[in-house]
Amino acid sequence: MAENAFNKQSVKLEVRNEFLGLARENSTDNKESFTLEEENELRLLVGGNSTDVKIELSSGLAEIYGTEMELNKEYSLSPYSSISVFTWHGCVINVSGNPEAAYVVKDTAMILNVILHASLEERRLQAEAENKKGPVIFVVGPNDVDKSSLCRLLLNYAIRLGRRPLFIDLDVGQNSISLPSTVGVLTAEKPADIVTGFNDQAVQVYQYGHRSAWQSIIFYYLLLQRLGLTVRSDVKQKNRNVRTSGMIISGCDWSRCEIRHHGYDAITLVAMHFEIDIVCVLQEERLYLQLQNDMPSSVEVIFIPKLDGVERNREIKSQSREARIREYFYGPTNQLQPFTFEVKYSDIQVFQVVARSVKRNTHFLSDIKENEAKLRSVTLGSKLVDQILGLSCADEFQEDIMYMPVIGFICIINVNLETGTITVLSPQPGPLPKKILLKGDTRLKKSQ
């Protein structure tokens, strides 16, 4: 099953006047033109009820997270999406429809981002000269500090230079590669599409099953350990360009835990198992100082401060996750019609990962053992309705299938206990290509 495209939700909010360095020219039919000067950025937030927001570059040059916009081409933005259009030399952007917010920002972090990109490219050139692995950068920080946007920009700039970096998204809450509650890996081979991102490129997706790393922290740590070993081994088998292009890794929101405890442990674990060269800390100065003190001298720790912008509230973040799940089955504007078919429950095997629970203030990183996370068989029952299941790539049961990729997802929309069957929603027609499925706690909520 191919991964479908996903997008994001947006917010309804008031933008403070000082953010608005706007140069709007009034027009009819809900259209506005924004004139951006050199190194300005246009930020757009699309609401949940907005289905016809489009942007167009009418003059000049502009890019979205490193992907160049085509002149006079309209781009349709999905509901709940948010984007930033940047120009180095000035441009005019036409916006049609009714976005929740549209404003121009003059003070951006773009110069810092480009300096970071140049530093990575210098390391890639050195890796080529010495035939070694390319730089591995880990981007960390709380929610809504544009971790995924920075990673996308770094990937696109690298690709435009002919590089083929590996991208790993460890953020199970707002994953930019696949569904929430998963971890994704892809080799970026072409610039991200402005609307759909990297979704048309080959990916590997691992089912974690929860939308917060803290819900099953033992399993999350074990998954990171195993994934680090797998990725490092796989990269050695790749061609020279992929090996020397390095990796760009996006982390979870660690701010919900004390820096000295689980969140901080997770950062150091990733640094160790993925052999990180650079840790880029967004906004959290305390975390930056702590890492500077604790990281080995071989790891460079850099800091990008917070710039003024719009933050989404918790409700909007939740709605954004739900929209991404629906989009997998129905498309960004409900334009897709998924397949439904019955499956005999006896023909498949459904498992759930059960791991030891821990207290938030427990220091336990060095004590984790693989047998602390196990698979448990899931029996047929009405509670499975609306449940998202990942189809394991495994053909036969193995104890470590929890660490193996999934090839896609289905949703159980009905359970018939009398016939022992389930009715599933699927992006692909039946029958199911695999018989081993993994369950977490992710569900498809019914549309309002």
Short mmCIF file of C-alpha atoms in Angstrom, two decimals:
data_model
loop_
_atom_site.label_atom_id
_atom_site.label_comp_id
_atom_site.label_asym_id
_atom_site.label_seq_id
_atom_site.Cartn_x
_atom_site.Cartn_y
_atom_site.Cartn_z
CA MET A 1 0.00 0.00 0.00
CA ALA A 2 1.39 3.36 -0.95
CA GLU A 3 1.50 6.12 1.63
CA ASN A 4 -1.06 8.81 0.85
CA ALA A 5 -0.52 12.53 1.03
CA PHE A 6 -1.07 14.36 4.24
CA ASN A 7 -1.33 17.97 5.17
CA LYS A 8 -1.88 20.07 8.29
CA GLN A 9 -4.62 21.96 10.12
CA SER A 10 -4.61 25.66 10.82
CA VAL A 11 -5.99 28.14 13.29
CA LYS A 12 -8.43 30.97 13.74
CA LEU A 13 -6.62 33.84 15.40
CA GLU A 14 -5.88 37.52 15.48
CA VAL A 15 -2.51 38.65 14.17
CA ARG A 16 -0.90 41.48 16.07
CA ASN A 17 -0.38 44.65 14.09
CA GLU A 18 3.39 44.62 14.48
CA PHE A 19 3.53 41.33 12.54
CA LEU A 20 1.70 42.76 9.64
CA GLY A 21 4.28 44.67 7.54
CA LEU A 22 1.64 44.20 4.87
CA ALA A 23 1.52 45.73 1.44
CA ARG A 24 -1.95 44.71 0.37
CA GLU A 25 -3.68 45.84 -2.78
CA ASN A 26 -7.44 45.46 -2.56
CA SER A 27 -9.19 43.53 -5.32
CA THR A 28 -12.43 41.70 -5.91
CA ASP A 29 -13.44 38.04 -5.58
CA ASN A 30 -11.62 37.56 -2.24
CA LYS A 31 -8.23 38.09 -3.84
CA GLU A 32 -5.32 39.99 -2.37
CA SER A 33 -1.86 40.78 -3.64
CA PHE A 34 1.06 40.88 -1.21
CA THR A 35 4.19 42.75 -2.27
CA LEU A 36 7.21 41.29 -0.52
CA GLU A 37 10.50 43.14 -0.37
CA GLU A 38 13.91 41.49 -0.23
CA GLU A 39 14.16 38.76 2.45
CA ASN A 40 10.50 39.08 3.44
CA GLU A 41 8.24 36.13 4.26
CA LEU A 42 4.50 35.73 3.69
CA ARG A 43 2.84 33.44 6.23
CA LEU A 44 -0.50 31.81 5.48
CA LEU A 45 -2.81 29.87 7.76
CA VAL A 46 -5.77 28.04 6.22
CA GLY A 47 -8.82 27.31 8.35
CA GLY A 48 -10.74 24.08 8.59
CA ASN A 49 -13.68 25.42 6.62
CA SER A 50 -11.53 26.98 3.90
CA THR A 51 -11.45 24.70 0.86
CA ASP A 52 -10.47 27.08 -1.93
CA VAL A 53 -7.38 28.97 -0.79
CA LYS A 54 -4.85 29.38 -3.59
CA ILE A 55 -1.55 31.20 -3.97
CA GLU A 56 0.22 32.35 -7.10
CA LEU A 57 3.60 33.93 -7.78
CA SER A 58 2.79 36.78 -10.20
CA SER A 59 6.25 38.36 -10.36
CA GLY A 60 9.73 37.92 -8.93
CA LEU A 61 11.23 34.83 -7.31
CA ALA A 62 9.96 32.98 -4.22
CA GLU A 63 10.29 29.65 -2.48
CA ILE A 64 8.43 27.61 0.11
CA TYR A 65 10.77 25.79 2.51
CA GLY A 66 13.42 25.62 -0.20
CA THR A 67 11.13 24.56 -3.07
CA GLU A 68 10.99 27.20 -5.81
CA MET A 69 7.56 28.44 -6.87
CA GLU A 70 6.71 28.48 -10.56
CA LEU A 71 5.71 31.81 -12.05
CA ASN A 72 1.95 32.25 -12.72
CA LYS A 73 1.07 28.79 -11.36
CA GLU A 74 -1.74 28.45 -8.84
CA TYR A 75 -1.17 26.22 -5.82
CA SER A 76 -4.27 24.99 -3.95
CA LEU A 77 -3.74 24.81 -0.20
CA SER A 78 -5.49 22.14 1.83
CA PRO A 79 -7.69 22.96 4.80
CA TYR A 80 -5.71 23.24 8.05
CA SER A 81 -2.42 23.84 6.22
CA SER A 82 0.11 26.53 7.07
CA ILE A 83 2.97 27.69 4.85
CA SER A 84 5.61 30.38 4.60
CA VAL A 85 6.60 31.96 1.27
CA PHE A 86 10.09 33.50 1.30
CA THR A 87 11.78 35.73 -1.25
CA TRP A 88 15.42 36.75 -1.49
CA HIS A 89 14.93 39.45 -4.12
CA GLY A 90 11.31 40.55 -3.81
CA CYS A 91 8.09 39.29 -5.36
CA VAL A 92 4.33 39.66 -5.59
CA ILE A 93 2.11 36.83 -4.31
CA ASN A 94 -1.61 36.63 -5.14
CA VAL A 95 -3.82 34.95 -2.55
CA SER A 96 -7.39 33.93 -3.33
CA GLY A 97 -10.00 32.43 -1.03
CA ASN A 98 -10.36 33.12 2.67
CA PRO A 99 -7.30 32.09 4.70
CA GLU A 100 -7.57 32.48 8.46
CA ALA A 101 -4.48 34.68 8.43
CA ALA A 102 -2.10 36.12 5.87
CA TYR A 103 0.70 38.48 6.89
CA VAL A 104 4.18 39.54 5.91
CA VAL A 105 7.14 39.14 8.26
CA LYS A 106 10.36 41.09 7.79
CA ASP A 107 12.40 39.56 10.61
CA THR A 108 12.93 35.86 9.78
CA ALA A 109 15.42 33.12 10.64
CA MET A 110 16.27 32.51 7.00
CA ILE A 111 19.84 33.79 7.21
CA LEU A 112 20.51 31.44 10.15
CA ASN A 113 18.94 28.57 8.19
CA VAL A 114 21.16 29.22 5.19
CA ILE A 115 24.26 29.41 7.37
CA LEU A 116 23.29 26.02 8.79
CA HIS A 117 22.80 24.62 5.28
CA ALA A 118 26.23 25.94 4.24
CA SER A 119 27.82 24.29 7.28
CA LEU A 120 26.23 20.95 6.34
CA GLU A 121 27.39 21.28 2.74
CA GLU A 122 30.94 21.95 3.89
CA ARG A 123 30.83 18.75 5.92
CA ARG A 124 29.46 16.85 2.89
CA LEU A 125 32.36 18.03 0.75
CA GLN A 126 34.75 16.84 3.44
CA ALA A 127 32.93 13.48 3.62
CA GLU A 128 33.31 13.11 -0.16
CA ALA A 129 37.01 13.90 0.00
CA GLU A 130 37.59 11.37 2.78
CA ASN A 131 34.98 8.82 1.59
CA LYS A 132 33.19 8.93 4.94
CA LYS A 133 29.58 9.25 6.02
CA GLY A 134 27.97 12.64 5.60
CA PRO A 135 26.84 14.90 8.46
CA VAL A 136 23.99 13.81 10.72
CA ILE A 137 21.98 16.67 12.20
CA PHE A 138 19.28 16.31 14.86
CA VAL A 139 16.71 19.15 15.12
CA VAL A 140 15.05 19.40 18.55
CA GLY A 141 12.68 21.77 20.31
CA PRO A 142 9.08 22.08 21.54
CA ASN A 143 5.98 21.96 19.36
CA ASP A 144 5.28 24.71 16.83
CA VAL A 145 8.84 25.97 16.43
CA ASP A 146 8.97 24.77 12.81
CA LYS A 147 11.22 21.74 13.27
CA SER A 148 9.69 19.98 10.27
CA SER A 149 9.83 23.18 8.20
CA LEU A 150 13.54 23.63 8.93
CA CYS A 151 14.21 19.99 8.07
CA ARG A 152 12.27 20.36 4.81
CA LEU A 153 14.26 23.46 3.88
CA LEU A 154 17.59 21.77 4.62
CA LEU A 155 16.52 18.75 2.57
CA ASN A 156 15.39 20.86 -0.40
CA TYR A 157 18.54 22.97 -0.44
CA ALA A 158 20.67 19.82 -0.33
CA ILE A 159 18.67 18.22 -3.15
CA ARG A 160 19.07 21.33 -5.32
CA LEU A 161 22.82 20.79 -5.05
CA GLY A 162 22.48 17.18 -6.22
CA ARG A 163 22.57 15.60 -2.75
CA ARG A 164 20.39 12.70 -1.60
CA PRO A 165 20.07 13.06 2.19
CA LEU A 166 18.15 10.72 4.43
CA PHE A 167 15.26 12.23 6.37
CA ILE A 168 14.05 10.67 9.61
CA ASP A 169 11.01 12.02 11.45
CA LEU A 170 10.82 10.79 15.04
CA ASP A 171 7.91 13.08 15.96
CA VAL A 172 5.03 10.67 16.63
CA GLY A 173 2.65 13.53 17.43
CA GLN A 174 2.96 15.57 14.22
CA ASN A 175 4.81 13.25 11.84
CA SER A 176 5.50 14.87 8.47
CA ILE A 177 6.23 11.61 6.59
CA SER A 178 3.29 9.43 7.58
CA LEU A 179 0.38 9.18 10.02
CA PRO A 180 0.58 10.49 13.58
CA SER A 181 1.82 7.76 15.95
CA THR A 182 4.45 6.57 13.45
CA VAL A 183 8.15 7.10 12.77
CA GLY A 184 9.13 7.69 9.15
CA VAL A 185 12.30 7.38 7.06
CA LEU A 186 12.85 8.48 3.46
CA THR A 187 15.70 9.13 1.05
CA ALA A 188 14.95 12.52 -0.49
CA GLU A 189 15.58 12.33 -4.23
CA LYS A 190 13.77 15.43 -5.51
CA PRO A 191 12.55 18.68 -3.97
CA ALA A 192 9.37 18.42 -1.94
CA ASP A 193 6.14 19.27 -3.72
CA ILE A 194 4.81 22.59 -2.44
CA VAL A 195 1.41 21.11 -1.58
CA THR A 196 2.06 17.43 -0.82
CA GLY A 197 5.65 17.55 0.43
CA PHE A 198 7.71 14.37 0.07
CA ASN A 199 4.66 12.10 0.01
CA ASP A 200 5.25 10.79 -3.51
CA GLN A 201 8.69 9.46 -2.58
CA ALA A 202 9.53 6.00 -1.25
CA VAL A 203 9.31 5.82 2.54
CA GLN A 204 9.73 3.35 5.37
CA VAL A 205 7.20 3.71 8.17
CA TYR A 206 7.37 2.15 11.63
CA GLN A 207 4.27 1.75 13.77
CA TYR A 208 4.69 3.17 17.26
CA GLY A 209 0.96 3.34 17.95
CA HIS A 210 0.65 6.36 20.26
CA ARG A 211 0.59 10.09 19.67
CA SER A 212 3.00 10.90 22.47
CA ALA A 213 6.39 9.33 23.13
CA TRP A 214 5.55 9.31 26.84
CA GLN A 215 2.56 6.98 26.45
CA SER A 216 4.85 4.00 25.92
CA ILE A 217 8.28 5.42 26.58
CA ILE A 218 9.98 2.02 26.96
CA PHE A 219 8.83 0.88 23.52
CA TYR A 220 9.67 4.28 22.00
CA TYR A 221 13.23 4.05 23.31
CA LEU A 222 13.62 0.48 22.08
CA LEU A 223 12.25 1.46 18.67
CA LEU A 224 14.77 4.32 18.43
CA GLN A 225 17.61 2.00 19.39
CA ARG A 226 16.68 -0.57 16.77
CA LEU A 227 16.01 2.07 14.11
CA GLY A 228 19.41 3.66 14.71
CA LEU A 229 21.14 0.35 14.10
CA THR A 230 19.02 -0.38 11.02
CA VAL A 231 19.52 3.02 9.43
CA ARG A 232 23.28 3.07 9.99
CA SER A 233 23.59 -0.41 8.51
CA ASP A 234 21.40 0.47 5.51
CA VAL A 235 23.30 3.66 4.73
CA LYS A 236 26.53 1.69 4.39
CA GLN A 237 24.90 -0.23 1.52
CA LYS A 238 23.76 2.93 -0.29
CA ASN A 239 25.61 4.62 -3.13
CA ARG A 240 28.32 7.18 -2.48
CA ASN A 241 26.03 10.19 -2.94
CA VAL A 242 23.53 8.97 -0.33
CA ARG A 243 26.30 8.01 2.11
CA THR A 244 28.00 11.40 1.93
CA SER A 245 24.77 13.43 1.89
CA GLY A 246 24.13 12.51 5.52
CA MET A 247 20.92 12.51 7.56
CA ILE A 248 18.47 15.13 8.80
CA ILE A 249 16.47 14.02 11.84
CA SER A 250 13.45 15.74 13.37
CA GLY A 251 12.71 15.05 17.02
CA CYS A 252 9.61 14.97 19.22
CA ASP A 253 8.43 17.73 21.51
CA TRP A 254 10.61 16.99 24.53
CA SER A 255 9.41 20.00 26.53
CA ARG A 256 6.69 18.09 28.40
CA CYS A 257 9.28 16.28 30.49
CA GLU A 258 11.98 17.64 32.70
CA ILE A 259 15.18 18.13 30.74
CA ARG A 260 17.06 15.90 33.16
CA HIS A 261 14.62 13.04 32.74
CA HIS A 262 12.88 11.28 29.88
CA GLY A 263 12.98 14.00 27.22
CA TYR A 264 16.64 14.69 27.74
CA ASP A 265 17.40 10.97 27.85
CA ALA A 266 15.66 10.56 24.49
CA ILE A 267 17.84 13.26 22.92
CA THR A 268 21.05 11.69 24.19
CA LEU A 269 19.84 8.26 23.09
CA VAL A 270 19.26 9.49 19.52
CA ALA A 271 22.64 11.23 19.55
CA MET A 272 24.30 7.97 20.51
CA HIS A 273 22.47 5.46 18.30
CA PHE A 274 22.30 7.62 15.17
CA GLU A 275 25.87 8.93 15.64
CA ILE A 276 24.81 12.57 15.56
CA ASP A 277 27.32 15.23 14.47
CA ILE A 278 25.17 18.33 15.05
CA VAL A 279 22.29 19.03 17.45
CA CYS A 280 20.26 22.07 16.41
CA VAL A 281 18.14 23.40 19.28
CA LEU A 282 15.19 25.62 18.39
CA GLN A 283 13.96 28.15 20.97
CA GLU A 284 14.85 26.22 24.18
CA GLU A 285 17.95 28.01 25.49
CA ARG A 286 18.05 25.95 28.67
CA LEU A 287 18.15 22.74 26.64
CA TYR A 288 20.88 24.23 24.43
CA LEU A 289 23.07 25.07 27.41
CA GLN A 290 22.56 21.65 28.97
CA LEU A 291 23.47 19.86 25.73
CA GLN A 292 26.51 22.08 25.25
CA ASN A 293 27.72 20.95 28.64
CA ASP A 294 26.92 17.22 28.21
CA MET A 295 27.53 16.38 24.55
CA PRO A 296 30.97 15.02 23.62
CA SER A 297 33.34 17.38 21.84
CA SER A 298 32.68 15.57 18.55
CA VAL A 299 29.07 16.84 18.58
CA GLU A 300 28.42 20.48 17.67
CA VAL A 301 25.46 22.07 19.46
CA ILE A 302 23.89 25.14 17.84
CA PHE A 303 21.00 27.38 18.84
CA ILE A 304 18.34 29.14 16.75
CA PRO A 305 16.25 31.52 18.88
CA LYS A 306 12.50 31.94 18.66
CA LEU A 307 11.21 34.65 16.35
CA ASP A 308 7.78 36.22 16.67
CA GLY A 309 5.07 34.20 14.99
CA VAL A 310 1.72 32.50 15.44
CA GLU A 311 1.35 29.49 17.71
CA ARG A 312 -1.44 26.92 17.40
CA ASN A 313 -3.39 25.96 20.49
CA ARG A 314 -3.81 22.39 21.71
CA GLU A 315 -7.25 22.00 20.12
CA ILE A 316 -5.95 23.02 16.71
CA LYS A 317 -3.02 20.60 17.02
CA SER A 318 -5.45 17.80 17.79
CA GLN A 319 -7.62 18.74 14.81
CA SER A 320 -4.52 18.78 12.64
CA ARG A 321 -3.67 15.20 13.61
CA GLU A 322 -7.21 14.04 12.90
CA ALA A 323 -7.14 15.72 9.50
CA ARG A 324 -3.93 13.93 8.55
CA ILE A 325 -5.47 10.56 9.41
CA ARG A 326 -8.59 11.27 7.35
CA GLU A 327 -6.43 12.48 4.50
CA TYR A 328 -4.72 9.12 4.28
CA PHE A 329 -8.02 7.51 3.30
CA TYR A 330 -9.98 10.37 1.69
CA GLY A 331 -7.36 12.79 0.34
CA PRO A 332 -6.76 16.42 1.36
CA THR A 333 -10.15 17.64 0.07
CA ASN A 334 -12.17 14.42 0.44
CA GLN A 335 -11.68 13.78 -3.27
CA LEU A 336 -10.75 10.11 -2.83
CA GLN A 337 -13.11 7.20 -2.30
CA PRO A 338 -11.44 4.44 -0.28
CA PHE A 339 -12.37 0.77 -0.64
CA THR A 340 -14.40 -1.21 1.88
CA PHE A 341 -14.41 -5.00 2.13
CA GLU A 342 -14.84 -7.76 4.67
CA VAL A 343 -12.01 -9.75 6.22
CA LYS A 344 -12.29 -12.93 8.26
CA TYR A 345 -10.62 -12.21 11.56
CA SER A 346 -9.33 -15.78 11.67
CA ASP A 347 -7.39 -15.09 8.45
CA ILE A 348 -5.29 -12.37 10.05
CA GLN A 349 -3.21 -11.91 13.19
CA VAL A 350 -3.49 -8.66 15.13
CA PHE A 351 -0.95 -7.74 17.80
CA GLN A 352 -0.39 -4.87 20.19
CA VAL A 353 2.87 -3.87 21.88
CA VAL A 354 2.72 -3.94 25.66
CA ALA A 355 5.62 -2.36 27.54
CA ARG A 356 6.55 -1.73 31.16
CA SER A 357 5.22 1.57 32.46
CA VAL A 358 7.53 4.01 34.23
CA LYS A 359 7.19 7.04 36.46
CA ARG A 360 8.03 10.43 34.97
CA ASN A 361 10.87 11.11 37.40
CA THR A 362 12.53 7.71 36.99
CA HIS A 363 16.05 7.61 35.56
CA PHE A 364 16.01 4.36 33.66
CA LEU A 365 17.68 4.80 30.29
CA SER A 366 20.56 2.46 31.02
CA ASP A 367 18.20 -0.16 32.47
CA ILE A 368 16.06 -0.83 29.38
CA LYS A 369 15.90 -4.44 28.25
CA GLU A 370 14.32 -5.69 25.03
CA ASN A 371 12.06 -8.10 26.91
CA GLU A 372 10.34 -5.14 28.56
CA ALA A 373 8.27 -4.63 25.39
CA LYS A 374 6.31 -7.61 24.11
CA LEU A 375 3.60 -8.44 21.60
CA ARG A 376 0.14 -9.38 22.80
CA SER A 377 -2.54 -10.91 20.59
CA VAL A 378 -5.67 -8.78 20.13
CA THR A 379 -9.00 -10.59 20.25
CA LEU A 380 -12.00 -9.67 18.13
CA GLY A 381 -14.33 -7.20 19.84
CA SER A 382 -16.50 -4.14 19.31
CA LYS A 383 -13.78 -1.84 20.66
CA LEU A 384 -11.88 -2.38 17.43
CA VAL A 385 -14.34 -0.18 15.52
CA ASP A 386 -12.60 2.96 14.13
CA GLN A 387 -9.22 1.47 15.04
CA ILE A 388 -6.27 2.11 12.70
CA LEU A 389 -4.12 -0.97 12.06
CA GLY A 390 -0.70 -1.06 10.41
CA LEU A 391 0.06 -3.88 7.97
CA SER A 392 3.41 -5.38 8.89
CA CYS A 393 5.80 -6.16 6.06
CA ALA A 394 6.43 -9.54 7.69
CA ASP A 395 4.94 -12.64 6.06
CA GLU A 396 5.28 -14.76 9.20
CA PHE A 397 5.12 -14.00 12.89
CA GLN A 398 8.42 -12.98 14.45
CA GLU A 399 9.11 -11.68 17.93
CA ASP A 400 10.64 -8.50 16.50
CA ILE A 401 7.90 -7.52 14.03
CA MET A 402 7.24 -4.47 16.20
CA TYR A 403 10.56 -3.11 14.90
CA MET A 404 9.83 -3.88 11.25
CA PRO A 405 8.25 -1.40 8.77
CA VAL A 406 4.56 -1.37 7.95
CA ILE A 407 3.47 -1.14 4.32
CA GLY A 408 0.25 0.80 4.91
CA PHE A 409 -2.82 1.19 7.08
CA ILE A 410 -6.46 0.15 7.25
CA CYS A 411 -9.33 1.24 9.49
CA ILE A 412 -11.87 -1.15 10.98
CA ILE A 413 -15.33 0.36 10.41
CA ASN A 414 -17.48 -2.59 11.55
CA VAL A 415 -17.15 -5.75 13.64
CA ASN A 416 -19.50 -8.71 13.23
CA LEU A 417 -19.05 -11.03 16.18
CA GLU A 418 -21.52 -13.60 14.81
CA THR A 419 -19.65 -14.15 11.55
CA GLY A 420 -16.22 -13.39 12.99
CA THR A 421 -15.54 -10.75 10.34
CA ILE A 422 -14.44 -7.15 10.22
CA THR A 423 -15.22 -4.55 7.57
CA VAL A 424 -12.21 -2.42 6.73
CA LEU A 425 -11.58 0.89 5.04
CA SER A 426 -8.51 0.78 2.80
CA PRO A 427 -6.76 2.96 0.19
CA GLN A 428 -6.29 -0.22 -1.87
CA PRO A 429 -8.84 -2.86 -2.92
CA GLY A 430 -8.98 -6.21 -1.14
CA PRO A 431 -7.78 -8.70 -0.30
CA LEU A 432 -5.23 -7.54 2.27
CA PRO A 433 -1.68 -8.04 0.95
CA LYS A 434 -0.41 -8.96 4.43
CA LYS A 435 -1.93 -10.97 7.28
CA ILE A 436 -0.02 -9.61 10.29
CA LEU A 437 -1.28 -6.30 11.63
CA LEU A 438 -0.22 -4.01 14.46
CA LYS A 439 -2.62 -2.08 16.68
CA GLY A 440 -1.96 1.07 18.68
CA ASP A 441 -4.46 3.58 20.04
CA THR A 442 -4.92 5.65 16.87
CA ARG A 443 -8.47 5.92 15.61
CA LEU A 444 -10.25 7.50 12.65
CA LYS A 445 -12.78 9.93 14.03
CA LYS A 446 -16.03 10.29 12.16
CA SER A 447 -16.34 13.55 10.25
CA GLN A 448 -18.48 16.20 11.86
#
